[in-house]
Amino acid sequence: GGYTARLCNGVSIKSGTTYFPDTVWLYPTLQNGWVNFNTEYGSMRYRRINNIVTIEGLVKGGTIGYTSPVFTLPVGFRPASRILGATTTDPNVHARFDIKPTGEVLPSLGSSNYYSVWCSFVAEQ
């Protein structure tokens, strides 16, 4: 069952969908030894617009691994299921990051000389 609400410009929201309000860029507390790469690349940041979360930034120096997040997204910025993202680390090695439903942004594989994180996904929790 359920219903669908039709909004302007052909946007639809199904019943049971949680709508999270838009935000400005937010700057997380980095964890596990990660620091922003330098001012040329800006700071790690995230925001939400129309329930789409965007994360971007370049960090270095932290712990690589499935249990050591770069940072943790708060409630309202989290995916419903685990997301895998492709990235590049130094020295130009393809790597992977994971975003868990708990909000942890994990540098799963790669090097900590630099670690790029950029992705967009639907906030579902």
N, CA, C and O atoms as a GROMACS GRO file, in nm:
protein
  500
    1GLY      N    1   0.081  -0.118   0.000
    1GLY     CA    2   0.000   0.000   0.000
    1GLY      C    3   0.085   0.123   0.000
    1GLY      O    4   0.202   0.121  -0.038
    2GLY      N    5   0.024   0.230   0.043
    2GLY     CA    6   0.094   0.356   0.051
    2GLY      C    7   0.050   0.451  -0.057
    2GLY      O    8  -0.036   0.419  -0.139
    3TYR      N    9   0.108   0.565  -0.058
    3TYR     CA   10   0.074   0.667  -0.155
    3TYR      C   11   0.202   0.734  -0.203
    3TYR      O   12   0.308   0.718  -0.143
    4THR      N   13   0.189   0.808  -0.310
    4THR     CA   14   0.301   0.885  -0.362
    4THR      C   15   0.259   1.030  -0.369
    4THR      O   16   0.155   1.062  -0.427
    5ALA      N   17   0.337   1.119  -0.310
    5ALA     CA   18   0.311   1.262  -0.318
    5ALA      C   19   0.387   1.317  -0.438
    5ALA      O   20   0.507   1.292  -0.453
    6ARG      N   21   0.318   1.390  -0.524
    6ARG     CA   22   0.382   1.450  -0.640
    6ARG      C   23   0.412   1.597  -0.609
    6ARG      O   24   0.324   1.673  -0.568
    7LEU      N   25   0.536   1.633  -0.629
    7LEU     CA   26   0.581   1.769  -0.601
    7LEU      C   27   0.609   1.840  -0.733
    7LEU      O   28   0.590   1.782  -0.840
    8CYS      N   29   0.653   1.964  -0.727
    8CYS     CA   30   0.684   2.039  -0.848
    8CYS      C   31   0.797   1.973  -0.927
    8CYS      O   32   0.876   1.896  -0.872
    9ASN      N   33   0.804   2.002  -1.053
    9ASN     CA   34   0.909   1.954  -1.144
    9ASN      C   35   0.916   1.802  -1.152
    9ASN      O   36   1.024   1.747  -1.176
   10GLY      N   37   0.804   1.732  -1.134
   10GLY     CA   38   0.802   1.589  -1.152
   10GLY      C   39   0.867   1.508  -1.042
   10GLY      O   40   0.888   1.388  -1.061
   11VAL      N   41   0.899   1.568  -0.928
   11VAL     CA   42   0.962   1.497  -0.816
   11VAL      C   43   0.852   1.425  -0.738
   11VAL      O   44   0.748   1.484  -0.707
   12SER      N   45   0.875   1.298  -0.706
   12SER     CA   46   0.778   1.220  -0.629
   12SER      C   47   0.845   1.166  -0.503
   12SER      O   48   0.964   1.133  -0.504
   13ILE      N   49   0.768   1.156  -0.396
   13ILE     CA   50   0.815   1.097  -0.271
   13ILE      C   51   0.715   0.989  -0.231
   13ILE      O   52   0.597   1.019  -0.213
   14LYS      N   53   0.761   0.867  -0.216
   14LYS     CA   54   0.673   0.757  -0.174
   14LYS      C   55   0.644   0.767  -0.025
   14LYS      O   56   0.724   0.823   0.050
   15SER      N   57   0.531   0.712   0.017
   15SER     CA   58   0.500   0.711   0.160
   15SER      C   59   0.608   0.632   0.233
   15SER      O   60   0.661   0.534   0.180
   16GLY      N   61   0.640   0.675   0.352
   16GLY     CA   62   0.742   0.609   0.431
   16GLY      C   63   0.881   0.667   0.408
   16GLY      O   64   0.976   0.631   0.479
   17THR      N   65   0.895   0.757   0.311
   17THR     CA   66   1.024   0.821   0.285
   17THR      C   67   1.048   0.928   0.392
   17THR      O   68   0.961   1.010   0.419
   18THR      N   69   1.165   0.926   0.450
   18THR     CA   70   1.202   1.030   0.545
   18THR      C   71   1.268   1.143   0.468
   18THR      O   72   1.363   1.120   0.394
   19TYR      N   73   1.219   1.263   0.486
   19TYR     CA   74   1.281   1.378   0.421
   19TYR      C   75   1.370   1.448   0.522
   19TYR      O   76   1.326   1.483   0.632
   20PHE      N   77   1.495   1.468   0.484
   20PHE     CA   78   1.589   1.540   0.568
   20PHE      C   79   1.612   1.677   0.506
   20PHE      O   80   1.631   1.686   0.385
   21PRO      N   81   1.612   1.784   0.585
   21PRO     CA   82   1.628   1.918   0.530
   21PRO      C   83   1.768   1.941   0.473
   21PRO      O   84   1.865   1.876   0.512
   22ASP      N   85   1.776   2.035   0.378
   22ASP     CA   86   1.903   2.071   0.318
   22ASP      C   87   1.996   2.133   0.421
   22ASP      O   88   1.951   2.190   0.520
   23THR      N   89   2.127   2.120   0.397
   23THR     CA   90   2.227   2.178   0.487
   23THR      C   91   2.330   2.257   0.408
   23THR      O   92   2.339   2.245   0.285
   24VAL      N   93   2.407   2.335   0.478
   24VAL     CA   94   2.528   2.396   0.423
   24VAL      C   95   2.638   2.292   0.431
   24VAL      O   96   2.616   2.182   0.483
   25TRP      N   97   2.757   2.324   0.382
   25TRP     CA   98   2.871   2.233   0.399
   25TRP      C   99   2.902   2.220   0.548
   25TRP      O  100   2.907   2.319   0.621
   26LEU      N  101   2.924   2.098   0.591
   26LEU     CA  102   2.958   2.066   0.729
   26LEU      C  103   3.097   2.001   0.730
   26LEU      O  104   3.133   1.931   0.636
   27TYR      N  105   3.172   2.025   0.836
   27TYR     CA  106   3.311   1.978   0.846
   27TYR      C  107   3.323   1.880   0.961
   27TYR      O  108   3.309   1.918   1.077
   28PRO      N  109   3.348   1.752   0.930
   28PRO     CA  110   3.350   1.650   1.034
   28PRO      C  111   3.476   1.655   1.119
   28PRO      O  112   3.578   1.712   1.079
   29THR      N  113   3.468   1.595   1.236
   29THR     CA  114   3.586   1.571   1.317
   29THR      C  115   3.654   1.447   1.261
   29THR      O  116   3.595   1.339   1.259
   30LEU      N  117   3.777   1.463   1.215
   30LEU     CA  118   3.850   1.351   1.158
   30LEU      C  119   3.901   1.260   1.269
   30LEU      O  120   3.931   1.306   1.379
   31GLN      N  121   3.910   1.130   1.240
   31GLN     CA  122   3.944   1.029   1.339
   31GLN      C  123   4.067   0.949   1.294
   31GLN      O  124   4.110   0.959   1.179
   32ASN      N  125   4.121   0.870   1.384
   32ASN     CA  126   4.224   0.770   1.355
   32ASN      C  127   4.346   0.825   1.283
   32ASN      O  128   4.402   0.761   1.194
   33GLY      N  129   4.388   0.946   1.324
   33GLY     CA  130   4.510   1.005   1.270
   33GLY      C  131   4.494   1.079   1.139
   33GLY      O  132   4.592   1.135   1.089
   34TRP      N  133   4.374   1.082   1.081
   34TRP     CA  134   4.353   1.151   0.954
   34TRP      C  135   4.352   1.301   0.974
   34TRP      O  136   4.296   1.351   1.071
   35VAL      N  137   4.414   1.373   0.882
   35VAL     CA  138   4.414   1.519   0.880
   35VAL      C  139   4.388   1.563   0.737
   35VAL      O  140   4.410   1.488   0.642
   36ASN      N  141   4.340   1.686   0.721
   36ASN     CA  142   4.320   1.739   0.586
   36ASN      C  143   4.455   1.750   0.517
   36ASN      O  144   4.556   1.781   0.580
   37PHE      N  145   4.457   1.724   0.386
   37PHE     CA  146   4.583   1.718   0.312
   37PHE      C  147   4.657   1.850   0.314
   37PHE      O  148   4.773   1.856   0.357
   38ASN      N  149   4.593   1.957   0.270
   38ASN     CA  150   4.648   2.093   0.280
   38ASN      C  151   4.539   2.191   0.237
   38ASN      O  152   4.431   2.150   0.195
   39THR      N  153   4.566   2.319   0.248
   39THR     CA  154   4.463   2.419   0.220
   39THR      C  155   4.432   2.430   0.072
   39THR      O  156   4.324   2.476   0.036
   40GLU      N  157   4.523   2.391  -0.016
   40GLU     CA  158   4.497   2.396  -0.160
   40GLU      C  159   4.377   2.310  -0.198
   40GLU      O  160   4.301   2.346  -0.288
   41TYR      N  161   4.360   2.197  -0.131
   41TYR     CA  162   4.252   2.105  -0.162
   41TYR      C  163   4.129   2.124  -0.074
   41TYR      O  164   4.028   2.057  -0.095
   42GLY      N  165   4.135   2.211   0.023
   42GLY     CA  166   4.022   2.232   0.110
   42GLY      C  167   4.008   2.122   0.213
   42GLY      O  168   4.083   2.024   0.212
   43SER      N  169   3.913   2.138   0.301
   43SER     CA  170   3.891   2.043   0.410
   43SER      C  171   3.788   1.937   0.372
   43SER      O  172   3.702   1.960   0.287
   44MET      N  173   3.798   1.821   0.436
   44MET     CA  174   3.696   1.717   0.420
   44MET      C  175   3.564   1.779   0.461
   44MET      O  176   3.556   1.848   0.563
   45ARG      N  177   3.458   1.755   0.382
   45ARG     CA  178   3.329   1.814   0.413
   45ARG      C  179   3.216   1.731   0.354
   45ARG      O  180   3.239   1.644   0.270
   46TYR      N  181   3.095   1.759   0.400
   46TYR     CA  182   2.976   1.690   0.349
   46TYR      C  183   2.856   1.782   0.361
   46TYR      O  184   2.855   1.877   0.440
   47ARG      N  185   2.754   1.754   0.280
   47ARG     CA  186   2.630   1.830   0.287
   47ARG      C  187   2.517   1.744   0.234
   47ARG      O  188   2.539   1.638   0.176
   48ARG      N  189   2.394   1.792   0.256
   48ARG     CA  190   2.276   1.719   0.209
   48ARG      C  191   2.183   1.819   0.139
   48ARG      O  192   2.148   1.923   0.195
   49ILE      N  193   2.143   1.785   0.015
   49ILE     CA  194   2.045   1.864  -0.060
   49ILE      C  195   1.947   1.767  -0.123
   49ILE      O  196   1.987   1.674  -0.193
   50ASN      N  197   1.819   1.788  -0.098
   50ASN     CA  198   1.714   1.700  -0.151
   50ASN      C  199   1.741   1.553  -0.117
   50ASN      O  200   1.721   1.465  -0.201
   51ASN      N  201   1.784   1.527   0.004
   51ASN     CA  202   1.815   1.393   0.054
   51ASN      C  203   1.938   1.329  -0.012
   51ASN      O  204   1.966   1.212   0.013
   52ILE      N  205   2.011   1.404  -0.093
   52ILE     CA  206   2.134   1.354  -0.152
   52ILE      C  207   2.252   1.407  -0.071
   52ILE      O  208   2.269   1.528  -0.058
   53VAL      N  209   2.331   1.316  -0.017
   53VAL     CA  210   2.450   1.353   0.060
   53VAL      C  211   2.569   1.351  -0.034
   53VAL      O  212   2.587   1.257  -0.112
   54THR      N  213   2.650   1.456  -0.028
   54THR     CA  214   2.775   1.462  -0.103
   54THR      C  215   2.888   1.476  -0.003
   54THR      O  216   2.884   1.558   0.088
   55ILE      N  217   2.991   1.392  -0.022
   55ILE     CA  218   3.112   1.397   0.060
   55ILE      C  219   3.227   1.428  -0.034
   55ILE      O  220   3.236   1.372  -0.143
   56GLU      N  221   3.317   1.517   0.009
   56GLU     CA  222   3.435   1.544  -0.071
   56GLU      C  223   3.550   1.586   0.018
   56GLU      O  224   3.530   1.650   0.122
   57GLY      N  225   3.671   1.549  -0.023
   57GLY     CA  226   3.788   1.592   0.049
   57GLY      C  227   3.909   1.506   0.022
   57GLY      O  228   3.899   1.396  -0.034
   58LEU      N  229   4.024   1.558   0.062
   58LEU     CA  230   4.151   1.488   0.048
   58LEU      C  231   4.219   1.491   0.184
   58LEU      O  232   4.245   1.597   0.240
   59VAL      N  233   4.248   1.372   0.235
   59VAL     CA  234   4.309   1.359   0.368
   59VAL      C  235   4.437   1.278   0.359
   59VAL      O  236   4.469   1.220   0.255
   60LYS      N  237   4.511   1.274   0.469
   60LYS     CA  238   4.635   1.198   0.474
   60LYS      C  239   4.664   1.154   0.616
   60LYS      O  240   4.604   1.203   0.712
   61GLY      N  241   4.759   1.061   0.628
   61GLY     CA  242   4.820   1.029   0.756
   61GLY      C  243   4.748   0.936   0.850
   61GLY      O  244   4.800   0.908   0.958
   62GLY      N  245   4.631   0.887   0.815
   62GLY     CA  246   4.555   0.805   0.909
   62GLY      C  247   4.574   0.657   0.889
   62GLY      O  248   4.661   0.611   0.814
   63THR      N  249   4.490   0.583   0.958
   63THR     CA  250   4.495   0.437   0.955
   63THR      C  251   4.403   0.384   0.845
   63THR      O  252   4.285   0.419   0.838
   64ILE      N  253   4.459   0.300   0.758
   64ILE     CA  254   4.382   0.232   0.654
   64ILE      C  255   4.323   0.106   0.714
   64ILE      O  256   4.392   0.032   0.784
   65GLY      N  257   4.196   0.080   0.687
   65GLY     CA  258   4.138  -0.045   0.735
   65GLY      C  259   3.988  -0.041   0.749
   65GLY      O  260   3.926   0.065   0.750
   66TYR      N  261   3.929  -0.160   0.759
   66TYR     CA  262   3.785  -0.176   0.765
   66TYR      C  263   3.726  -0.137   0.900
   66TYR      O  264   3.604  -0.138   0.917
   67THR      N  265   3.810  -0.104   0.997
   67THR     CA  266   3.759  -0.069   1.130
   67THR      C  267   3.809   0.067   1.178
   67THR      O  268   3.794   0.100   1.296
   68SER      N  269   3.867   0.147   1.088
   68SER     CA  270   3.926   0.275   1.127
   68SER      C  271   3.870   0.388   1.041
   68SER      O  272   3.932   0.424   0.941
   69PRO      N  273   3.756   0.445   1.078
   69PRO     CA  274   3.695   0.547   0.993
   69PRO      C  275   3.776   0.677   0.986
   69PRO      O  276   3.844   0.716   1.080
   70VAL      N  277   3.765   0.742   0.869
   70VAL     CA  278   3.818   0.877   0.853
   70VAL      C  279   3.733   0.971   0.938
   70VAL      O  280   3.784   1.059   1.007
   71PHE      N  281   3.601   0.949   0.933
   71PHE     CA  282   3.505   1.021   1.016
   71PHE      C  283   3.374   0.945   1.014
   71PHE      O  284   3.360   0.848   0.939
   72THR      N  285   3.280   0.988   1.095
   72THR     CA  286   3.150   0.922   1.102
   72THR      C  287   3.040   1.023   1.072
   72THR      O  288   3.031   1.128   1.136
   73LEU      N  289   2.956   0.991   0.974
   73LEU     CA  290   2.843   1.076   0.940
   73LEU      C  291   2.736   1.067   1.048
   73LEU      O  292   2.712   0.959   1.102
   74PRO      N  293   2.671   1.178   1.081
   74PRO     CA  294   2.563   1.173   1.181
   74PRO      C  295   2.435   1.116   1.121
   74PRO      O  296   2.423   1.103   1.000
   75VAL      N  297   2.340   1.084   1.207
   75VAL     CA  298   2.208   1.040   1.165
   75VAL      C  299   2.149   1.146   1.072
   75VAL      O  300   2.166   1.266   1.094
   76GLY      N  301   2.081   1.102   0.969
   76GLY     CA  302   2.025   1.192   0.869
   76GLY      C  303   2.115   1.207   0.748
   76GLY      O  304   2.075   1.268   0.648
   77PHE      N  305   2.237   1.154   0.755
   77PHE     CA  306   2.334   1.161   0.646
   77PHE      C  307   2.384   1.022   0.607
   77PHE      O  308   2.486   1.009   0.540
   78ARG      N  309   2.313   0.919   0.649
   78ARG     CA  310   2.363   0.782   0.635
   78ARG      C  311   2.286   0.704   0.529
   78ARG      O  312   2.166   0.723   0.512
   79PRO      N  313   2.357   0.614   0.457
   79PRO     CA  314   2.289   0.529   0.360
   79PRO      C  315   2.217   0.413   0.429
   79PRO      O  316   2.248   0.379   0.543
   80ALA      N  317   2.121   0.354   0.360
   80ALA     CA  318   2.048   0.240   0.416
   80ALA      C  319   2.132   0.113   0.415
   80ALA      O  320   2.115   0.027   0.500
   81SER      N  321   2.222   0.102   0.319
   81SER     CA  322   2.310  -0.014   0.311
   81SER      C  323   2.452   0.032   0.277
   81SER      O  324   2.473   0.147   0.237
   82ARG      N  325   2.546  -0.056   0.294
   82ARG     CA  326   2.688  -0.024   0.274
   82ARG      C  327   2.713   0.020   0.129
   82ARG      O  328   2.663  -0.042   0.035
   83ILE      N  329   2.790   0.127   0.113
   83ILE     CA  330   2.826   0.181  -0.018
   83ILE      C  331   2.976   0.162  -0.037
   83ILE      O  332   3.054   0.186   0.055
   84LEU      N  333   3.015   0.121  -0.156
   84LEU     CA  334   3.156   0.109  -0.191
   84LEU      C  335   3.190   0.219  -0.290
   84LEU      O  336   3.119   0.239  -0.389
   85GLY      N  337   3.299   0.291  -0.263
   85GLY     CA  338   3.342   0.397  -0.352
   85GLY      C  339   3.481   0.371  -0.404
   85GLY      O  340   3.566   0.318  -0.333
   86ALA      N  341   3.505   0.409  -0.529
   86ALA     CA  342   3.638   0.398  -0.588
   86ALA      C  343   3.713   0.529  -0.567
   86ALA      O  344   3.653   0.636  -0.570
   87THR      N  345   3.843   0.520  -0.546
   87THR     CA  346   3.924   0.638  -0.523
   87THR      C  347   4.066   0.614  -0.570
   87THR      O  348   4.100   0.506  -0.619
   88THR      N  349   4.150   0.715  -0.555
   88THR     CA  350   4.292   0.706  -0.587
   88THR      C  351   4.370   0.749  -0.465
   88THR      O  352   4.336   0.846  -0.398
   89THR      N  353   4.477   0.676  -0.437
   89THR     CA  354   4.567   0.712  -0.327
   89THR      C  355   4.709   0.721  -0.383
   89THR      O  356   4.734   0.683  -0.497
   90ASP      N  357   4.800   0.770  -0.303
   90ASP     CA  358   4.939   0.784  -0.344
   90ASP      C  359   5.010   0.650  -0.335
   90ASP      O  360   4.991   0.581  -0.235
   91PRO      N  361   5.088   0.610  -0.430
   91PRO     CA  362   5.127   0.679  -0.554
   91PRO      C  363   5.037   0.640  -0.671
   91PRO      O  364   5.067   0.545  -0.743
   92ASN      N  365   4.928   0.712  -0.690
   92ASN     CA  366   4.832   0.690  -0.797
   92ASN      C  367   4.786   0.545  -0.806
   92ASN      O  368   4.786   0.483  -0.912
   93VAL      N  369   4.746   0.492  -0.690
   93VAL     CA  370   4.697   0.355  -0.679
   93VAL      C  371   4.545   0.359  -0.663
   93VAL      O  372   4.493   0.435  -0.582
   94HIS      N  373   4.476   0.278  -0.740
   94HIS     CA  374   4.331   0.269  -0.723
   94HIS      C  375   4.302   0.203  -0.590
   94HIS      O  376   4.368   0.107  -0.550
   95ALA      N  377   4.201   0.255  -0.522
   95ALA     CA  378   4.168   0.206  -0.388
   95ALA      C  379   4.017   0.209  -0.370
   95ALA      O  380   3.942   0.238  -0.464
   96ARG      N  381   3.973   0.180  -0.248
   96ARG     CA  382   3.831   0.173  -0.218
   96ARG      C  383   3.804   0.233  -0.081
   96ARG      O  384   3.885   0.221   0.011
   97PHE      N  385   3.686   0.298  -0.070
   97PHE     CA  386   3.636   0.338   0.061
   97PHE      C  387   3.495   0.285   0.075
   97PHE      O  388   3.425   0.266  -0.024
   98ASP      N  389   3.454   0.261   0.198
   98ASP     CA  390   3.320   0.210   0.228
   98ASP      C  391   3.248   0.314   0.314
   98ASP      O  392   3.311   0.381   0.396
   99ILE      N  393   3.118   0.325   0.296
   99ILE     CA  394   3.036   0.406   0.386
   99ILE      C  395   2.930   0.311   0.441
   99ILE      O  396   2.848   0.257   0.366
  100LYS      N  397   2.932   0.291   0.572
  100LYS     CA  398   2.841   0.197   0.636
  100LYS      C  399   2.712   0.266   0.681
  100LYS      O  400   2.711   0.388   0.699
  101PRO      N  401   2.606   0.190   0.700
  101PRO     CA  402   2.481   0.248   0.753
  101PRO      C  403   2.498   0.311   0.892
  101PRO      O  404   2.412   0.388   0.935
  102THR      N  405   2.606   0.279   0.960
  102THR     CA  406   2.637   0.342   1.089
  102THR      C  407   2.700   0.480   1.070
  102THR      O  408   2.723   0.551   1.168
  103GLY      N  409   2.727   0.517   0.944
  103GLY     CA  410   2.786   0.647   0.914
  103GLY      C  411   2.938   0.646   0.903
  103GLY      O  412   2.998   0.748   0.867
  104GLU      N  413   3.001   0.534   0.933
  104GLU     CA  414   3.147   0.528   0.926
  104GLU      C  415   3.194   0.536   0.781
  104GLU      O  416   3.146   0.462   0.695
  105VAL      N  417   3.287   0.627   0.755
  105VAL     CA  418   3.351   0.641   0.624
  105VAL      C  419   3.488   0.575   0.637
  105VAL      O  420   3.579   0.629   0.699
  106LEU      N  421   3.501   0.456   0.577
  106LEU     CA  422   3.617   0.371   0.599
  106LEU      C  423   3.712   0.369   0.480
  106LEU      O  424   3.669   0.339   0.369
  107PRO      N  425   3.839   0.400   0.501
  107PRO     CA  426   3.940   0.389   0.397
  107PRO      C  427   3.985   0.243   0.388
  107PRO      O  428   4.087   0.206   0.446
  108SER      N  429   3.910   0.162   0.318
  108SER     CA  430   3.927   0.017   0.324
  108SER      C  431   4.058  -0.033   0.265
  108SER      O  432   4.121  -0.123   0.320
  109LEU      N  433   4.099   0.024   0.153
  109LEU     CA  434   4.222  -0.018   0.087
  109LEU      C  435   4.294   0.106   0.036
  109LEU      O  436   4.232   0.208   0.011
  110GLY      N  437   4.428   0.097   0.021
  110GLY     CA  438   4.504   0.207  -0.035
  110GLY      C  439   4.615   0.252   0.057
  110GLY      O  440   4.658   0.180   0.147
  111SER      N  441   4.662   0.374   0.032
  111SER     CA  442   4.774   0.433   0.105
  111SER      C  443   4.728   0.556   0.181
  111SER      O  444   4.635   0.625   0.138
  112SER      N  445   4.793   0.585   0.293
  112SER     CA  446   4.756   0.704   0.371
  112SER      C  447   4.841   0.826   0.335
  112SER      O  448   4.829   0.930   0.400
  113ASN      N  449   4.926   0.816   0.233
  113ASN     CA  450   5.002   0.934   0.189
  113ASN      C  451   4.908   1.044   0.143
  113ASN      O  452   4.929   1.161   0.174
  114TYR      N  453   4.806   1.007   0.070
  114TYR     CA  454   4.688   1.090   0.048
  114TYR      C  455   4.573   0.997   0.014
  114TYR      O  456   4.592   0.890  -0.042
  115TYR      N  457   4.454   1.041   0.047
  115TYR     CA  458   4.335   0.959   0.027
  115TYR      C  459   4.220   1.050  -0.013
  115TYR      O  460   4.177   1.134   0.066
  116SER      N  461   4.171   1.035  -0.133
  116SER     CA  462   4.063   1.117  -0.185
  116SER      C  463   3.929   1.048  -0.158
  116SER      O  464   3.914   0.929  -0.183
  117VAL      N  465   3.832   1.125  -0.108
  117VAL     CA  466   3.697   1.072  -0.089
  117VAL      C  467   3.600   1.169  -0.158
  117VAL      O  468   3.596   1.288  -0.128
  118TRP      N  469   3.524   1.115  -0.252
  118TRP     CA  470   3.420   1.193  -0.318
  118TRP      C  471   3.310   1.097  -0.359
  118TRP      O  472   3.336   0.998  -0.428
  119CYS      N  473   3.188   1.126  -0.318
  119CYS     CA  474   3.073   1.047  -0.363
  119CYS      C  475   2.944   1.118  -0.324
  119CYS      O  476   2.942   1.210  -0.242
  120SER      N  477   2.836   1.073  -0.386
  120SER     CA  478   2.702   1.120  -0.353
  120SER      C  479   2.611   0.999  -0.341
  120SER      O  480   2.628   0.902  -0.415
  121PHE      N  481   2.516   1.004  -0.250
  121PHE     CA  482   2.423   0.893  -0.227
  121PHE      C  483   2.299   0.947  -0.158
  121PHE      O  484   2.298   1.060  -0.108
  122VAL      N  485   2.195   0.867  -0.153
  122VAL     CA  486   2.069   0.906  -0.089
  122VAL      C  487   2.079   0.882   0.062
  122VAL      O  488   2.118   0.775   0.107
  123ALA      N  489   2.043   0.985   0.138
  123ALA     CA  490   2.036   0.972   0.285
  123ALA      C  491   1.906   0.902   0.317
  123ALA      O  492   1.798   0.951   0.286
  124GLU      N  493   1.917   0.785   0.382
  124GLU     CA  494   1.797   0.708   0.414
  124GLU      C  495   1.783   0.682   0.563
  124GLU      O  496   1.683   0.624   0.606
  125GLN      N  497   1.881   0.723   0.643
  125GLN     CA  498   1.872   0.706   0.788
  125GLN      C  499   1.968   0.797   0.859
  125GLN      O  500   1.974   0.797   0.982
   0.00000   0.00000   0.00000
